[in-house]
Short mmCIF file of C-alpha atoms in Angstrom, two decimals:
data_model
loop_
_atom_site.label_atom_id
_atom_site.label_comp_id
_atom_site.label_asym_id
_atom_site.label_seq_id
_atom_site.Cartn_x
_atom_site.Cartn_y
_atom_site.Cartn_z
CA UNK A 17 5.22 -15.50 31.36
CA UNK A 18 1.75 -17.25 32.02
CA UNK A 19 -0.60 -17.08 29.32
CA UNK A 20 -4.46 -16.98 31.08
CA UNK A 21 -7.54 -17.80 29.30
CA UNK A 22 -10.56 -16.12 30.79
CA UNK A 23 -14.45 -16.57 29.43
CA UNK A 24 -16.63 -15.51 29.31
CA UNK A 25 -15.59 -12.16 27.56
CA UNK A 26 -18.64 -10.36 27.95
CA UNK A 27 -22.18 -11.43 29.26
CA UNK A 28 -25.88 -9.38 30.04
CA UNK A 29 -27.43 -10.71 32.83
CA UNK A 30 -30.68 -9.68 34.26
CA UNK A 31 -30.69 -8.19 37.88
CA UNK A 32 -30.76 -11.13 40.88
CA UNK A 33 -28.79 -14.00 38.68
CA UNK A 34 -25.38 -14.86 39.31
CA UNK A 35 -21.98 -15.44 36.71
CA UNK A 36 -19.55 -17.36 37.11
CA UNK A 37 -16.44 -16.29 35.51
CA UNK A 38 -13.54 -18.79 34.76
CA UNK A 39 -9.89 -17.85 34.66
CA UNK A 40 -7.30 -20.67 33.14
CA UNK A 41 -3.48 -20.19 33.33
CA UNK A 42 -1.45 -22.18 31.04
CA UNK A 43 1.03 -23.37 33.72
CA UNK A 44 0.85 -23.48 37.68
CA UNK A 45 0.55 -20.29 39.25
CA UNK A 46 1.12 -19.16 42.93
CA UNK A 47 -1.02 -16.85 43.02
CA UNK A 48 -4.15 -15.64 41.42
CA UNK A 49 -6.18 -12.17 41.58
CA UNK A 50 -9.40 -11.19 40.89
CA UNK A 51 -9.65 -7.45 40.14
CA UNK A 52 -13.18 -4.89 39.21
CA UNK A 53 -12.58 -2.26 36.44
CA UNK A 54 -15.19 0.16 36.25
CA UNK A 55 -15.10 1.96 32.82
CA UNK A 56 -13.08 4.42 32.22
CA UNK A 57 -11.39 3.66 35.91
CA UNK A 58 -8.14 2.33 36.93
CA UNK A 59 -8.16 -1.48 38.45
CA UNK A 60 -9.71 -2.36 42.30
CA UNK A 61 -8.73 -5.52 44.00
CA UNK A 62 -11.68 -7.83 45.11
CA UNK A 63 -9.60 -10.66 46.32
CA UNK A 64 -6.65 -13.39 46.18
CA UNK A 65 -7.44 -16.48 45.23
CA UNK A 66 -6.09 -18.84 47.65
CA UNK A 67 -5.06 -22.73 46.70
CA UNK A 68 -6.74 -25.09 49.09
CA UNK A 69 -8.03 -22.43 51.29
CA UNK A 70 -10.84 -19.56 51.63
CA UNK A 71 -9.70 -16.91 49.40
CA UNK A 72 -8.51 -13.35 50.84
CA UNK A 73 -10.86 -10.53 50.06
CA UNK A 74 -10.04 -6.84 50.15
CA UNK A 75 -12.18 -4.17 52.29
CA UNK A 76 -15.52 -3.73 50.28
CA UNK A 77 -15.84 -7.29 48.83
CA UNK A 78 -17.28 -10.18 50.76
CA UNK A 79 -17.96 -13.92 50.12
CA UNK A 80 -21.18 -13.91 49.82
CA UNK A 81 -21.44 -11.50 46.93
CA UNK A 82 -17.92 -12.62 44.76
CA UNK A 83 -17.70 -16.19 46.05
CA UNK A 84 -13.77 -17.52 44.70
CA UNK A 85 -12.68 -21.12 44.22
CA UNK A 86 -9.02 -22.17 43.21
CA UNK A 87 -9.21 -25.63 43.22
CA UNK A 88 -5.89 -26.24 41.93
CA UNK A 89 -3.08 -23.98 40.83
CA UNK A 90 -3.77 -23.34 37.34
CA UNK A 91 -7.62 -22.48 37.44
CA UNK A 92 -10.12 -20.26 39.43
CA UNK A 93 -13.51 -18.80 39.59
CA UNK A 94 -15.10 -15.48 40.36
CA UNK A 95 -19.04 -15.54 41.05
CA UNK A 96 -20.52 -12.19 41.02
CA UNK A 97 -24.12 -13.10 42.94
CA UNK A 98 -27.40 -11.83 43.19
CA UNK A 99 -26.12 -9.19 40.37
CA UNK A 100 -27.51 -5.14 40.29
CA UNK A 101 -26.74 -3.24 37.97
CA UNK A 102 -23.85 -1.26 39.92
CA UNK A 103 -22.28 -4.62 39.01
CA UNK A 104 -21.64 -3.95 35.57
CA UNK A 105 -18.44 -3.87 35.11
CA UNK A 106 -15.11 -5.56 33.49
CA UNK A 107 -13.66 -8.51 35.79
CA UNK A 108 -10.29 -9.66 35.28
CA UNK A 109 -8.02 -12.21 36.64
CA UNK A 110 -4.54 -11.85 37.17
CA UNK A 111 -1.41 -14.43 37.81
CA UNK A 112 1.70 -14.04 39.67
CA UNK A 113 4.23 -16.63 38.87
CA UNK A 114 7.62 -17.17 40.23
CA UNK A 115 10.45 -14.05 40.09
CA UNK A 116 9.93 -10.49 39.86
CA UNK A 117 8.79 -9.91 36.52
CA UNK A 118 5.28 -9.26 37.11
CA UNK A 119 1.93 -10.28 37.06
CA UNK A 120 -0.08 -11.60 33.70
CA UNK A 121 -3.22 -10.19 33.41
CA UNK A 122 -6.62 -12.04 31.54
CA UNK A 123 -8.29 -10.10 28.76
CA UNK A 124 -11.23 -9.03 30.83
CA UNK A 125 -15.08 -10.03 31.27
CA UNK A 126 -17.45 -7.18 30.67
CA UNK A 127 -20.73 -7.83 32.78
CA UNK A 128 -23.58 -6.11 31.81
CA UNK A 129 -26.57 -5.85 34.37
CA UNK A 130 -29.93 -5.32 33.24
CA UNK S 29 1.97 1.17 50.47
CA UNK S 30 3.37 3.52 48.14
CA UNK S 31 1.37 5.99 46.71
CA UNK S 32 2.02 6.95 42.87
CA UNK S 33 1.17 10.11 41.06
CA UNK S 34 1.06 10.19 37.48
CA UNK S 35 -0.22 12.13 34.93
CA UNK S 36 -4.14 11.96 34.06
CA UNK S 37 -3.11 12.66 30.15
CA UNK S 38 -0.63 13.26 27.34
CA UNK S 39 -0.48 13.63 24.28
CA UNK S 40 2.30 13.03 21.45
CA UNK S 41 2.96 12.63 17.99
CA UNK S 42 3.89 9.76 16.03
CA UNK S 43 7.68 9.09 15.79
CA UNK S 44 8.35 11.55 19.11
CA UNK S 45 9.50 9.85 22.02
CA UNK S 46 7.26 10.69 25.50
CA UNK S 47 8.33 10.26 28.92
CA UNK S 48 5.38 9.31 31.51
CA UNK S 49 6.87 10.15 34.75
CA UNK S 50 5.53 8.82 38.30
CA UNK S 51 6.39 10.24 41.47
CA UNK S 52 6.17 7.53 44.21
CA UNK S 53 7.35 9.52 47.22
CA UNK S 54 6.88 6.75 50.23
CA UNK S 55 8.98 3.87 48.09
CA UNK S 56 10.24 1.37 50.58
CA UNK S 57 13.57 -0.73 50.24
CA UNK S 58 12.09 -3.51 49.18
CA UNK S 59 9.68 -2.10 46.36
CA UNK S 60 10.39 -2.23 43.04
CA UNK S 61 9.03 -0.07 39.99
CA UNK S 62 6.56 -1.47 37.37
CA UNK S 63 4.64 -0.13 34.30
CA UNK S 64 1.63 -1.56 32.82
CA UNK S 65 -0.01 -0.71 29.25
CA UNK S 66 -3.72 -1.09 28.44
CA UNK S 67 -5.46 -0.89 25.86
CA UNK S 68 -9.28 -0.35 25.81
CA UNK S 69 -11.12 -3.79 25.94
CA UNK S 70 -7.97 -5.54 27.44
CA UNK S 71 -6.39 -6.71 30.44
CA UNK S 72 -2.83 -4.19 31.66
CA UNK S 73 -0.09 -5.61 30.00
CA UNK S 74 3.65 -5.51 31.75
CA UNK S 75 6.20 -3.40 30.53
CA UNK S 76 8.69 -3.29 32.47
CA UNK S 77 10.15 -3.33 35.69
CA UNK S 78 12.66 -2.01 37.92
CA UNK S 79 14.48 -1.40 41.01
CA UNK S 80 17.02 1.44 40.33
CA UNK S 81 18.96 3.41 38.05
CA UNK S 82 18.19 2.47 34.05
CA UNK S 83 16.27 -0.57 33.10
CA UNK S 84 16.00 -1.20 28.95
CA UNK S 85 13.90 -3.78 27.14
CA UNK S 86 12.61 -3.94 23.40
CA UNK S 87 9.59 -1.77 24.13
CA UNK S 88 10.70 0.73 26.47
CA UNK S 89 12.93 2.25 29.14
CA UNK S 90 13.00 3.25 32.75
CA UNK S 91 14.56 5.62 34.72
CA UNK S 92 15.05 5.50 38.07
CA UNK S 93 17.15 8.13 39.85
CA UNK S 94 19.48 7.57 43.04
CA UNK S 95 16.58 8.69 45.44
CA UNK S 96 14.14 6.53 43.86
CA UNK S 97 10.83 8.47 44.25
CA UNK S 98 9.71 8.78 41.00
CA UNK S 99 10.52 7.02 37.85
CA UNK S 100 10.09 7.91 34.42
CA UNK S 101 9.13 5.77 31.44
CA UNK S 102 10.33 6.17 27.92
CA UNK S 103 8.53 5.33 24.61
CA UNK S 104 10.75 5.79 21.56
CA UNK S 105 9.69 6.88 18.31
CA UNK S 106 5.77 5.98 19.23
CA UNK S 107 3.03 5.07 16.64
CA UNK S 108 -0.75 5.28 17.16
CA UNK S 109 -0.79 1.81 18.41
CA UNK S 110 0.64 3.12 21.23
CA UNK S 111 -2.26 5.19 22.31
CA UNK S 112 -3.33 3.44 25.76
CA UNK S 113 -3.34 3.96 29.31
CA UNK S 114 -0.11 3.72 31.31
CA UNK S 115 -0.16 2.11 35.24
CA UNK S 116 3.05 3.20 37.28
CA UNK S 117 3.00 1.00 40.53
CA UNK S 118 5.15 0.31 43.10
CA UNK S 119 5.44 -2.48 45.57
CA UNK S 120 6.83 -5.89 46.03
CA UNK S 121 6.38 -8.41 43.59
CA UNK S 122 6.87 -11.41 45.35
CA UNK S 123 4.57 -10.10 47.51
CA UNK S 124 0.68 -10.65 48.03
CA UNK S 125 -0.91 -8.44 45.17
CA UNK S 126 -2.49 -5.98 47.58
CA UNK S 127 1.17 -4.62 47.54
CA UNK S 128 0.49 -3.68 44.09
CA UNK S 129 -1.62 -0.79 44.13
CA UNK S 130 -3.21 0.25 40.57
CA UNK S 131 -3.22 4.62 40.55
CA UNK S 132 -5.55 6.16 38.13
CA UNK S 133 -2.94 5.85 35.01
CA UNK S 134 -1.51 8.14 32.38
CA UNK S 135 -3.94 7.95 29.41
CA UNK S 136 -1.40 8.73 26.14
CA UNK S 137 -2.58 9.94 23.18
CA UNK S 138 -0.51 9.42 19.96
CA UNK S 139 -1.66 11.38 17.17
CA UNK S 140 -0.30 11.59 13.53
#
């Protein structure tokens, strides 16, 4: 299965700055996901990130708050903008990759908001 | 989608086996069955999957009766590494991921 790199691992950002998270997979990927985990919480969607088009965003997440590129298929980026602290939280990217076994998950970023 | 019900919490002791089971009542035909592990700090990490009856790999083992809604998840012999939270879902995986719905997870406990 896909092996995804994801950095950074944890960052504290002060209130109104963005992050850009990064999210490498070691071989091309069809599909790429961008979850929330609040702590102690199960996993929330924000959005699919789409190759070579706008990515797909799930009810509760818009563009201009968790703007998404995939500019090819082994790579993508999650922005959280403008960041509050209800933003803190762990971020993690996820891979699909061909047959049914499954999706790979990244080892997390955990945003701090201060 | 299919809604899953699992466990909030369990608790076992090293070298038992424990059985997480989910009950996914609204399975469609085309869904399959998969469990996630996580531990704290990390991203869920797949288990296993399956579609019906008994699925077996070196980690664990899945159950799936004729009816397929719920499923049940064996851990033999478990150590305290195996204290982490447990994600039953249910969709298709060659799907979009939306079809993969995370529920709120079986936190296990192993304790010696």
């Amino acid at each position: 299965s896909a092996v995804i790199s994801q950095k950074p691992s944890r960052d504290i950002c002060q209130r109104g700055t963005s992050l850009t998270i990064q999210c490498q997979v070691d071989s091309q990927v069809t599909m790429m996901f961008w979850y929330r985990q609040q702590p102690g919480q199960s996993l929330t969607l924000i959005a699919t990130a789409n190759q070579g088009s706008e990515a797909t965003y799930e009810s509760g997440f818009v563009i201009d708050k968790f703007p998404i590129s995939r500019p090819n298929l082994t790579f993508s980026t999650l922005t959280v903008s403008n960041m509050s602290p209800e933003d803190s939280s762990i971020y993690l990217c996820s891979a699909q990759g061909q047959g049914v076994y499954g999706y790979t998950f990244g080892s997390g970023t955990r945003l701090t908001v201060v | 989608l299919a809604k899953t019900t699992q466990p909030i919490s369990m608790d076992s002791y090293e070298g038992q086996e424990v059985n997480i089971t989910c009950s996914h009542n609204n399975i469609a035909t085309n869904d399959y069955i998969t469990w996630y592990q996580q531990f704290p700090s990390q991203g869920p990490r797949f288990i296993i999957q399956g579609y019906k009856t008994k699925v077996t790999n070196e980690v664990a083992s899945l159950f799936i009766p004729a009816d397929r809604k719920s499923s049940t998840l064996s851990l033999p012999r478990v150590s305290l590494s195996d204290t982490a939270v447990y994600y039953c879902l249910v969709g298709d995986p060659s799907g979009s991921a939306r079809q993969l719905t995370f529920g709120s997870g079986t936190q296990l406990t192993v304790l010696p």
